[in-house]
Amino acid sequence: MRTIDSFAAAVHRKRREQGLTLGEVATKAGYSASYLSKLLHGHRMLLPAVVHDLDAALEADGELDKIAAAQRGDAKPVARPVQLPPASADFVGREEQLQTMDHALVVQGRPGATVTIVIEGGFWTGKTALAVHWAAGIQARFPGGCLFTDLRGLAPGAPADPEEVLDGFLVALGVSQAELGAASLQARIARYRSLLAERPAVVILDNVANYQQVEWLLPGAGSIALATSRERQSGLLARTGGTVIELPPLTAKQALDLLGRRIGEARVRASAAAAELVVERCGCLPMTVLIAAEHLQRHRETSLTELAECLDSEKTRLDLFTSNDPAVNIHGVVDVSYLALPAMVRRVFRYLGIGPANVIGAESVAVLADLEPERAEEALRSLAEAHLLESLPDGRYRISFLLRAYAHQRALVDEQLSEVERAHDRTLRWYAATAWEANNTLIPNWADSGTTPQNLSGFEPMSFKVGGFESAMAWCELEVSTALQVARNARTYGAKDILWQLPTAFLPYFVLTRSWNTWLVAAHDGLAAARAAGSEAGIARSLEALGWVEHELGRTDEGVLHLEEALRRHADLGDDRSRAWTAYGLGLAYTSCGRLTEARELHELADRLFAESGVKIGLAVNRAALAGVCDLIGQADKAMEYALDALNRAHTFTSKAVLGIAHQRIGVLLSRHGHHRSALKHFDEALAVRGRDWQRWGAAETLISRAEALEHLGQFEQARETYARSLEILDIACDVRTLDVRARLASLDARSAGLAGVEKFA
């Protein structure tokens, strides 16, 4: 009993030194007071894990561990390996992931349970660094220490043999080579888990291939299994019920922070724009940012701007990340993921490198790679599971700049140039056909058949018959930027007309959504392509789009000149539909600059042309505009007649966009003539159908009109709230009317302050 008395005496001495009661010691160590009393009186075994907890609680610095080991007759010190590799000195970010791991330690750490965490992510995202950083912070809580192995699941050469790794772990835990040689595999697995049951540990299994590779290495109750992998480990997670962490690249801010730590924050601040481009082209990956930083430190004559230009070039983008050192050679690192893919998936990946866009969907990839959409979707899912693509919330995928450059180099080697050209041609024509189909769904018969793409035989566009207007609008919102990028980057020489037809095909979408920045880019792109192709129809259509958006942006003088030229060109070409839309747009521009007589003549011309061409939506929106002009020239009855006609026509359309325009027009007419309460009803009707994101411009317009009516009615607080709602939308849209609305709000605030002062004085 002497040794037990010595252990108990040591515990009592330590607790008295710290002024603790036995109950407080028990609580601090995580045990009941009753259990601790029985342990100190020799009625419970001195288990190593319990002794270690008491030693830590009493800050005995290993003294209690040694006394207990002596009492058990074990003079040999307990093996406590800590095999962690050096932690990164420049670890940044990852707060969300670290919090998730801490949470898993609490939630999964039930009695008898093993905590399993799997960190998945693409190459060079810092999976190992995250695992090591977190483990370094918690390993002191585990008497068994920390075991680490690189299983080389995705690495050049053969993967690690799990049986050899198991034997290495056992040796680290104090098992002799003689004991290993005499035991069977199952006996060694049992011994490994028994040791970790006595002394729980953190076990890091880096670069895992699959569940079979780690099955024997998973610890038992009380320990933590922390795995990393570039591939999805569904089998491991299904069997362990573990926590999965999808590790993305760093945020741009975190990547800049990492760059600044290495090359100096002052240097980053001095060339902020170039630094931002560097980390963006590095994909915000920790390793690529560190490679870039090392290059800048080694070559101090190289500026951030020069490095940004190098990384921005598709030809030299990967040069910085190509090295004889396999740890920092992007080709060797990505090769192992790429070569593990099935042949069909590798081919799709190569085609993404020659494709014109970074964001892709299954339909466009099917056209690019000449596959059925189902097979294209299957390939994209496989690439996402291999973390060679990023899955987006809208169902599409994004390929990073670096991986696209890698895929491009692969395609140059493995694909014939003629096949590459055919792929570009297929993609361009498919986007043109689908854009035309979508925008003709938004505004049926908006364009004359003579200006629609005629050289698209064999290219079946997406159909919008099922979803109609809503599905066409959704496609345009998702794909407009990609479609413009496709046209801008097209390498096809036999389809010059399509290069202007594709940007101008989106005019109905732009008119409905007021996406001014994209609209302006599309108009300039279309005009440049039309002039390069020598297409009179293309020049006319592009001038129409350009003039319209210039007017919307407040550059009315420029817009009028371009719309007038477009109107003349459409007349010469005999394109009455385009002439009608141009006359409508020019009429709006004339109205805004006070040329009311000319505006009415143009809207009347548009009215006749829309009626003759059978463009019903055009007729409805033009009559709403004609109502506004008539009212301004003093023909109030005629104005209301046109507005009510527009409203009646709007009720016949599936889309509610025209209904919002008609109610807005009637509300403005009523309010202008003092019928503010009646106007409010129409403004509310307009708001009820202008609730979608793409209708925010129209919603802001109606809110401003509604606020004006409320102000006239003396309902100043409601008017203020309505102006504030419109301002929220205008701020997001960066609308030029923001300053005017702020001025109106300030006026209302001043009025309210004045009234309050008068009441106080009274």
mmCIF file with all atom_site columns, N, CA, C and O in Angstrom, residues 487-523:
data_model
loop_
_atom_site.group_PDB
_atom_site.id
_atom_site.type_symbol
_atom_site.label_atom_id
_atom_site.label_alt_id
_atom_site.label_comp_id
_atom_site.label_asym_id
_atom_site.label_entity_id
_atom_site.label_seq_id
_atom_site.pdbx_PDB_ins_code
_atom_site.Cartn_x
_atom_site.Cartn_y
_atom_site.Cartn_z
_atom_site.occupancy
_atom_site.B_iso_or_equiv
_atom_site.pdbx_formal_charge
_atom_site.auth_seq_id
_atom_site.auth_comp_id
_atom_site.auth_asym_id
_atom_site.auth_atom_id
_atom_site.pdbx_PDB_model_num
ATOM 1   N N  . ALA A 1 487 ? -18.350 35.204 -77.225 1.00 0.00 ? 487 ALA A N  1
ATOM 2   C CA . ALA A 1 487 ? -18.251 35.975 -78.461 1.00 0.00 ? 487 ALA A CA 1
ATOM 3   C C  . ALA A 1 487 ? -16.945 36.757 -78.519 1.00 0.00 ? 487 ALA A C  1
ATOM 4   O O  . ALA A 1 487 ? -16.291 36.829 -79.569 1.00 0.00 ? 487 ALA A O  1
ATOM 5   N N  . ARG A 1 488 ? -16.530 37.316 -77.389 1.00 0.00 ? 488 ARG A N  1
ATOM 6   C CA . ARG A 1 488 ? -15.329 38.148 -77.362 1.00 0.00 ? 488 ARG A CA 1
ATOM 7   C C  . ARG A 1 488 ? -14.076 37.320 -77.618 1.00 0.00 ? 488 ARG A C  1
ATOM 8   O O  . ARG A 1 488 ? -13.127 37.796 -78.245 1.00 0.00 ? 488 ARG A O  1
ATOM 9   N N  . ASN A 1 489 ? -14.065 36.097 -77.127 1.00 0.00 ? 489 ASN A N  1
ATOM 10  C CA . ASN A 1 489 ? -12.867 35.250 -77.231 1.00 0.00 ? 489 ASN A CA 1
ATOM 11  C C  . ASN A 1 489 ? -12.927 34.266 -78.390 1.00 0.00 ? 489 ASN A C  1
ATOM 12  O O  . ASN A 1 489 ? -12.065 33.400 -78.507 1.00 0.00 ? 489 ASN A O  1
ATOM 13  N N  . ALA A 1 490 ? -13.965 34.373 -79.233 1.00 0.00 ? 490 ALA A N  1
ATOM 14  C CA . ALA A 1 490 ? -14.147 33.383 -80.302 1.00 0.00 ? 490 ALA A CA 1
ATOM 15  C C  . ALA A 1 490 ? -12.958 33.390 -81.251 1.00 0.00 ? 490 ALA A C  1
ATOM 16  O O  . ALA A 1 490 ? -12.473 34.438 -81.669 1.00 0.00 ? 490 ALA A O  1
ATOM 17  N N  . ARG A 1 491 ? -12.504 32.190 -81.576 1.00 0.00 ? 491 ARG A N  1
ATOM 18  C CA . ARG A 1 491 ? -11.395 32.040 -82.525 1.00 0.00 ? 491 ARG A CA 1
ATOM 19  C C  . ARG A 1 491 ? -11.887 31.545 -83.888 1.00 0.00 ? 491 ARG A C  1
ATOM 20  O O  . ARG A 1 491 ? -11.111 31.155 -84.732 1.00 0.00 ? 491 ARG A O  1
ATOM 21  N N  . THR A 1 492 ? -13.198 31.523 -84.061 1.00 0.00 ? 492 THR A N  1
ATOM 22  C CA . THR A 1 492 ? -13.774 31.005 -85.302 1.00 0.00 ? 492 THR A CA 1
ATOM 23  C C  . THR A 1 492 ? -13.717 32.074 -86.380 1.00 0.00 ? 492 THR A C  1
ATOM 24  O O  . THR A 1 492 ? -14.044 33.228 -86.138 1.00 0.00 ? 492 THR A O  1
ATOM 25  N N  . TYR A 1 493 ? -13.302 31.693 -87.568 1.00 0.00 ? 493 TYR A N  1
ATOM 26  C CA . TYR A 1 493 ? -13.167 32.656 -88.664 1.00 0.00 ? 493 TYR A CA 1
ATOM 27  C C  . TYR A 1 493 ? -14.323 32.597 -89.643 1.00 0.00 ? 493 TYR A C  1
ATOM 28  O O  . TYR A 1 493 ? -14.490 33.491 -90.463 1.00 0.00 ? 493 TYR A O  1
ATOM 29  N N  . GLY A 1 494 ? -15.132 31.558 -89.568 1.00 0.00 ? 494 GLY A N  1
ATOM 30  C CA . GLY A 1 494 ? -16.216 31.408 -90.533 1.00 0.00 ? 494 GLY A CA 1
ATOM 31  C C  . GLY A 1 494 ? -17.557 31.849 -90.003 1.00 0.00 ? 494 GLY A C  1
ATOM 32  O O  . GLY A 1 494 ? -18.579 31.534 -90.584 1.00 0.00 ? 494 GLY A O  1
ATOM 33  N N  . ALA A 1 495 ? -17.587 32.562 -88.911 1.00 0.00 ? 495 ALA A N  1
ATOM 34  C CA . ALA A 1 495 ? -18.871 32.908 -88.297 1.00 0.00 ? 495 ALA A CA 1
ATOM 35  C C  . ALA A 1 495 ? -18.860 34.353 -87.818 1.00 0.00 ? 495 ALA A C  1
ATOM 36  O O  . ALA A 1 495 ? -19.284 34.667 -86.727 1.00 0.00 ? 495 ALA A O  1
ATOM 37  N N  . LYS A 1 496 ? -18.381 35.266 -88.667 1.00 0.00 ? 496 LYS A N  1
ATOM 38  C CA . LYS A 1 496 ? -18.230 36.659 -88.241 1.00 0.00 ? 496 LYS A CA 1
ATOM 39  C C  . LYS A 1 496 ? -19.566 37.301 -87.887 1.00 0.00 ? 496 LYS A C  1
ATOM 40  O O  . LYS A 1 496 ? -19.646 38.117 -86.980 1.00 0.00 ? 496 LYS A O  1
ATOM 41  N N  . ASP A 1 497 ? -20.629 36.950 -88.613 1.00 0.00 ? 497 ASP A N  1
ATOM 42  C CA . ASP A 1 497 ? -21.928 37.539 -88.305 1.00 0.00 ? 497 ASP A CA 1
ATOM 43  C C  . ASP A 1 497 ? -22.397 37.160 -86.909 1.00 0.00 ? 497 ASP A C  1
ATOM 44  O O  . ASP A 1 497 ? -23.021 37.966 -86.216 1.00 0.00 ? 497 ASP A O  1
ATOM 45  N N  . ILE A 1 498 ? -22.082 35.939 -86.493 1.00 0.00 ? 498 ILE A N  1
ATOM 46  C CA . ILE A 1 498 ? -22.532 35.488 -85.174 1.00 0.00 ? 498 ILE A CA 1
ATOM 47  C C  . ILE A 1 498 ? -21.858 36.291 -84.070 1.00 0.00 ? 498 ILE A C  1
ATOM 48  O O  . ILE A 1 498 ? -22.426 36.476 -82.994 1.00 0.00 ? 498 ILE A O  1
ATOM 49  N N  . LEU A 1 499 ? -20.677 36.814 -84.330 1.00 0.00 ? 499 LEU A N  1
ATOM 50  C CA . LEU A 1 499 ? -19.962 37.568 -83.311 1.00 0.00 ? 499 LEU A CA 1
ATOM 51  C C  . LEU A 1 499 ? -20.677 38.867 -82.947 1.00 0.00 ? 499 LEU A C  1
ATOM 52  O O  . LEU A 1 499 ? -20.486 39.398 -81.857 1.00 0.00 ? 499 LEU A O  1
ATOM 53  N N  . TRP A 1 500 ? -21.504 39.417 -83.868 1.00 0.00 ? 500 TRP A N  1
ATOM 54  C CA . TRP A 1 500 ? -22.324 40.568 -83.472 1.00 0.00 ? 500 TRP A CA 1
ATOM 55  C C  . TRP A 1 500 ? -23.746 40.133 -83.114 1.00 0.00 ? 500 TRP A C  1
ATOM 56  O O  . TRP A 1 500 ? -24.416 40.789 -82.312 1.00 0.00 ? 500 TRP A O  1
ATOM 57  N N  . GLN A 1 501 ? -24.204 39.039 -83.718 1.00 0.00 ? 501 GLN A N  1
ATOM 58  C CA . GLN A 1 501 ? -25.564 38.586 -83.422 1.00 0.00 ? 501 GLN A CA 1
ATOM 59  C C  . GLN A 1 501 ? -25.708 38.127 -81.979 1.00 0.00 ? 501 GLN A C  1
ATOM 60  O O  . GLN A 1 501 ? -26.750 38.347 -81.345 1.00 0.00 ? 501 GLN A O  1
ATOM 61  N N  . LEU A 1 502 ? -24.656 37.507 -81.435 1.00 0.00 ? 502 LEU A N  1
ATOM 62  C CA . LEU A 1 502 ? -24.743 37.010 -80.062 1.00 0.00 ? 502 LEU A CA 1
ATOM 63  C C  . LEU A 1 502 ? -24.882 38.152 -79.042 1.00 0.00 ? 502 LEU A C  1
ATOM 64  O O  . LEU A 1 502 ? -25.796 38.124 -78.215 1.00 0.00 ? 502 LEU A O  1
ATOM 65  N N  . PRO A 1 503 ? -24.037 39.193 -79.075 1.00 0.00 ? 503 PRO A N  1
ATOM 66  C CA . PRO A 1 503 ? -24.244 40.278 -78.097 1.00 0.00 ? 503 PRO A CA 1
ATOM 67  C C  . PRO A 1 503 ? -25.579 41.004 -78.269 1.00 0.00 ? 503 PRO A C  1
ATOM 68  O O  . PRO A 1 503 ? -26.236 41.340 -77.284 1.00 0.00 ? 503 PRO A O  1
ATOM 69  N N  . THR A 1 504 ? -25.991 41.250 -79.522 1.00 0.00 ? 504 THR A N  1
ATOM 70  C CA . THR A 1 504 ? -27.227 42.019 -79.731 1.00 0.00 ? 504 THR A CA 1
ATOM 71  C C  . THR A 1 504 ? -28.469 41.183 -79.478 1.00 0.00 ? 504 THR A C  1
ATOM 72  O O  . THR A 1 504 ? -29.561 41.737 -79.308 1.00 0.00 ? 504 THR A O  1
ATOM 73  N N  . ALA A 1 505 ? -28.332 39.866 -79.426 1.00 0.00 ? 505 ALA A N  1
ATOM 74  C CA . ALA A 1 505 ? -29.496 39.010 -79.162 1.00 0.00 ? 505 ALA A CA 1
ATOM 75  C C  . ALA A 1 505 ? -30.089 39.272 -77.783 1.00 0.00 ? 505 ALA A C  1
ATOM 76  O O  . ALA A 1 505 ? -31.265 38.988 -77.540 1.00 0.00 ? 505 ALA A O  1
ATOM 77  N N  . PHE A 1 506 ? -29.288 39.823 -76.878 1.00 0.00 ? 506 PHE A N  1
ATOM 78  C CA . PHE A 1 506 ? -29.745 40.026 -75.498 1.00 0.00 ? 506 PHE A CA 1
ATOM 79  C C  . PHE A 1 506 ? -30.480 41.357 -75.290 1.00 0.00 ? 506 PHE A C  1
ATOM 80  O O  . PHE A 1 506 ? -30.777 41.709 -74.144 1.00 0.00 ? 506 PHE A O  1
ATOM 81  N N  . LEU A 1 507 ? -30.784 42.092 -76.365 1.00 0.00 ? 507 LEU A N  1
ATOM 82  C CA . LEU A 1 507 ? -31.427 43.395 -76.192 1.00 0.00 ? 507 LEU A CA 1
ATOM 83  C C  . LEU A 1 507 ? -32.739 43.313 -75.404 1.00 0.00 ? 507 LEU A C  1
ATOM 84  O O  . LEU A 1 507 ? -32.962 44.137 -74.501 1.00 0.00 ? 507 LEU A O  1
ATOM 85  N N  . PRO A 1 508 ? -33.654 42.354 -75.660 1.00 0.00 ? 508 PRO A N  1
ATOM 86  C CA . PRO A 1 508 ? -34.866 42.266 -74.834 1.00 0.00 ? 508 PRO A CA 1
ATOM 87  C C  . PRO A 1 508 ? -34.558 42.087 -73.346 1.00 0.00 ? 508 PRO A C  1
ATOM 88  O O  . PRO A 1 508 ? -35.205 42.699 -72.498 1.00 0.00 ? 508 PRO A O  1
ATOM 89  N N  . TYR A 1 509 ? -33.586 41.265 -73.048 1.00 0.00 ? 509 TYR A N  1
ATOM 90  C CA . TYR A 1 509 ? -33.200 41.056 -71.647 1.00 0.00 ? 509 TYR A CA 1
ATOM 91  C C  . TYR A 1 509 ? -32.712 42.362 -71.029 1.00 0.00 ? 509 TYR A C  1
ATOM 92  O O  . TYR A 1 509 ? -33.095 42.717 -69.911 1.00 0.00 ? 509 TYR A O  1
ATOM 93  N N  . PHE A 1 510 ? -31.882 43.118 -71.749 1.00 0.00 ? 510 PHE A N  1
ATOM 94  C CA . PHE A 1 510 ? -31.367 44.372 -71.223 1.00 0.00 ? 510 PHE A CA 1
ATOM 95  C C  . PHE A 1 510 ? -32.479 45.396 -71.031 1.00 0.00 ? 510 PHE A C  1
ATOM 96  O O  . PHE A 1 510 ? -32.492 46.134 -70.043 1.00 0.00 ? 510 PHE A O  1
ATOM 97  N N  . VAL A 1 511 ? -33.419 45.461 -71.971 1.00 0.00 ? 511 VAL A N  1
ATOM 98  C CA . VAL A 1 511 ? -34.517 46.411 -71.871 1.00 0.00 ? 511 VAL A CA 1
ATOM 99  C C  . VAL A 1 511 ? -35.360 46.113 -70.628 1.00 0.00 ? 511 VAL A C  1
ATOM 100 O O  . VAL A 1 511 ? -35.785 47.017 -69.907 1.00 0.00 ? 511 VAL A O  1
ATOM 101 N N  . LEU A 1 512 ? -35.598 44.838 -70.369 1.00 0.00 ? 512 LEU A N  1
ATOM 102 C CA . LEU A 1 512 ? -36.445 44.453 -69.237 1.00 0.00 ? 512 LEU A CA 1
ATOM 103 C C  . LEU A 1 512 ? -35.745 44.624 -67.894 1.00 0.00 ? 512 LEU A C  1
ATOM 104 O O  . LEU A 1 512 ? -36.369 44.972 -66.893 1.00 0.00 ? 512 LEU A O  1
ATOM 105 N N  . THR A 1 513 ? -34.445 44.374 -67.844 1.00 0.00 ? 513 THR A N  1
ATOM 106 C CA . THR A 1 513 ? -33.741 44.337 -66.557 1.00 0.00 ? 513 THR A CA 1
ATOM 107 C C  . THR A 1 513 ? -32.930 45.590 -66.264 1.00 0.00 ? 513 THR A C  1
ATOM 108 O O  . THR A 1 513 ? -32.517 45.800 -65.122 1.00 0.00 ? 513 THR A O  1
ATOM 109 N N  . ARG A 1 514 ? -32.677 46.401 -67.294 1.00 0.00 ? 514 ARG A N  1
ATOM 110 C CA . ARG A 1 514 ? -31.843 47.596 -67.137 1.00 0.00 ? 514 ARG A CA 1
ATOM 111 C C  . ARG A 1 514 ? -30.458 47.237 -66.579 1.00 0.00 ? 514 ARG A C  1
ATOM 112 O O  . ARG A 1 514 ? -29.916 47.945 -65.720 1.00 0.00 ? 514 ARG A O  1
ATOM 113 N N  . SER A 1 515 ? -29.875 46.159 -67.079 1.00 0.00 ? 515 SER A N  1
ATOM 114 C CA . SER A 1 515 ? -28.513 45.778 -66.674 1.00 0.00 ? 515 SER A CA 1
ATOM 115 C C  . SER A 1 515 ? -27.531 46.623 -67.480 1.00 0.00 ? 515 SER A C  1
ATOM 116 O O  . SER A 1 515 ? -26.932 46.173 -68.454 1.00 0.00 ? 515 SER A O  1
ATOM 117 N N  . TRP A 1 516 ? -27.356 47.874 -67.055 1.00 0.00 ? 516 TRP A N  1
ATOM 118 C CA . TRP A 1 516 ? -26.702 48.861 -67.900 1.00 0.00 ? 516 TRP A CA 1
ATOM 119 C C  . TRP A 1 516 ? -25.250 48.544 -68.207 1.00 0.00 ? 516 TRP A C  1
ATOM 120 O O  . TRP A 1 516 ? -24.806 48.692 -69.354 1.00 0.00 ? 516 TRP A O  1
ATOM 121 N N  . ASN A 1 517 ? -24.463 48.144 -67.224 1.00 0.00 ? 517 ASN A N  1
ATOM 122 C CA . ASN A 1 517 ? -23.043 47.915 -67.479 1.00 0.00 ? 517 ASN A CA 1
ATOM 123 C C  . ASN A 1 517 ? -22.829 46.801 -68.492 1.00 0.00 ? 517 ASN A C  1
ATOM 124 O O  . ASN A 1 517 ? -22.055 46.937 -69.448 1.00 0.00 ? 517 ASN A O  1
ATOM 125 N N  . THR A 1 518 ? -23.524 45.675 -68.277 1.00 0.00 ? 518 THR A N  1
ATOM 126 C CA . THR A 1 518 ? -23.393 44.562 -69.220 1.00 0.00 ? 518 THR A CA 1
ATOM 127 C C  . THR A 1 518 ? -23.951 44.956 -70.582 1.00 0.00 ? 518 THR A C  1
ATOM 128 O O  . THR A 1 518 ? -23.413 44.573 -71.629 1.00 0.00 ? 518 THR A O  1
ATOM 129 N N  . TRP A 1 519 ? -25.043 45.708 -70.585 1.00 0.00 ? 519 TRP A N  1
ATOM 130 C CA . TRP A 1 519 ? -25.665 46.185 -71.825 1.00 0.00 ? 519 TRP A CA 1
ATOM 131 C C  . TRP A 1 519 ? -24.676 47.028 -72.626 1.00 0.00 ? 519 TRP A C  1
ATOM 132 O O  . TRP A 1 519 ? -24.518 46.863 -73.836 1.00 0.00 ? 519 TRP A O  1
ATOM 133 N N  . LEU A 1 520 ? -23.983 47.934 -71.942 1.00 0.00 ? 520 LEU A N  1
ATOM 134 C CA . LEU A 1 520 ? -23.028 48.808 -72.625 1.00 0.00 ? 520 LEU A CA 1
ATOM 135 C C  . LEU A 1 520 ? -21.877 48.005 -73.224 1.00 0.00 ? 520 LEU A C  1
ATOM 136 O O  . LEU A 1 520 ? -21.454 48.247 -74.369 1.00 0.00 ? 520 LEU A O  1
ATOM 137 N N  . VAL A 1 521 ? -21.358 47.032 -72.469 1.00 0.00 ? 521 VAL A N  1
ATOM 138 C CA . VAL A 1 521 ? -20.281 46.170 -72.979 1.00 0.00 ? 521 VAL A CA 1
ATOM 139 C C  . VAL A 1 521 ? -20.756 45.404 -74.209 1.00 0.00 ? 521 VAL A C  1
ATOM 140 O O  . VAL A 1 521 ? -20.054 45.314 -75.229 1.00 0.00 ? 521 VAL A O  1
ATOM 141 N N  . ALA A 1 522 ? -21.965 44.844 -74.123 1.00 0.00 ? 522 ALA A N  1
ATOM 142 C CA . ALA A 1 522 ? -22.500 44.068 -75.243 1.00 0.00 ? 522 ALA A CA 1
ATOM 143 C C  . ALA A 1 522 ? -22.672 44.934 -76.482 1.00 0.00 ? 522 ALA A C  1
ATOM 144 O O  . ALA A 1 522 ? -22.376 44.506 -77.612 1.00 0.00 ? 522 ALA A O  1
ATOM 145 N N  . ALA A 1 523 ? -23.157 46.168 -76.302 1.00 0.00 ? 523 ALA A N  1
ATOM 146 C CA . ALA A 1 523 ? -23.372 47.056 -77.444 1.00 0.00 ? 523 ALA A CA 1
ATOM 147 C C  . ALA A 1 523 ? -22.053 47.392 -78.132 1.00 0.00 ? 523 ALA A C  1
ATOM 148 O O  . ALA A 1 523 ? -21.954 47.359 -79.370 1.00 0.00 ? 523 ALA A O  1
#
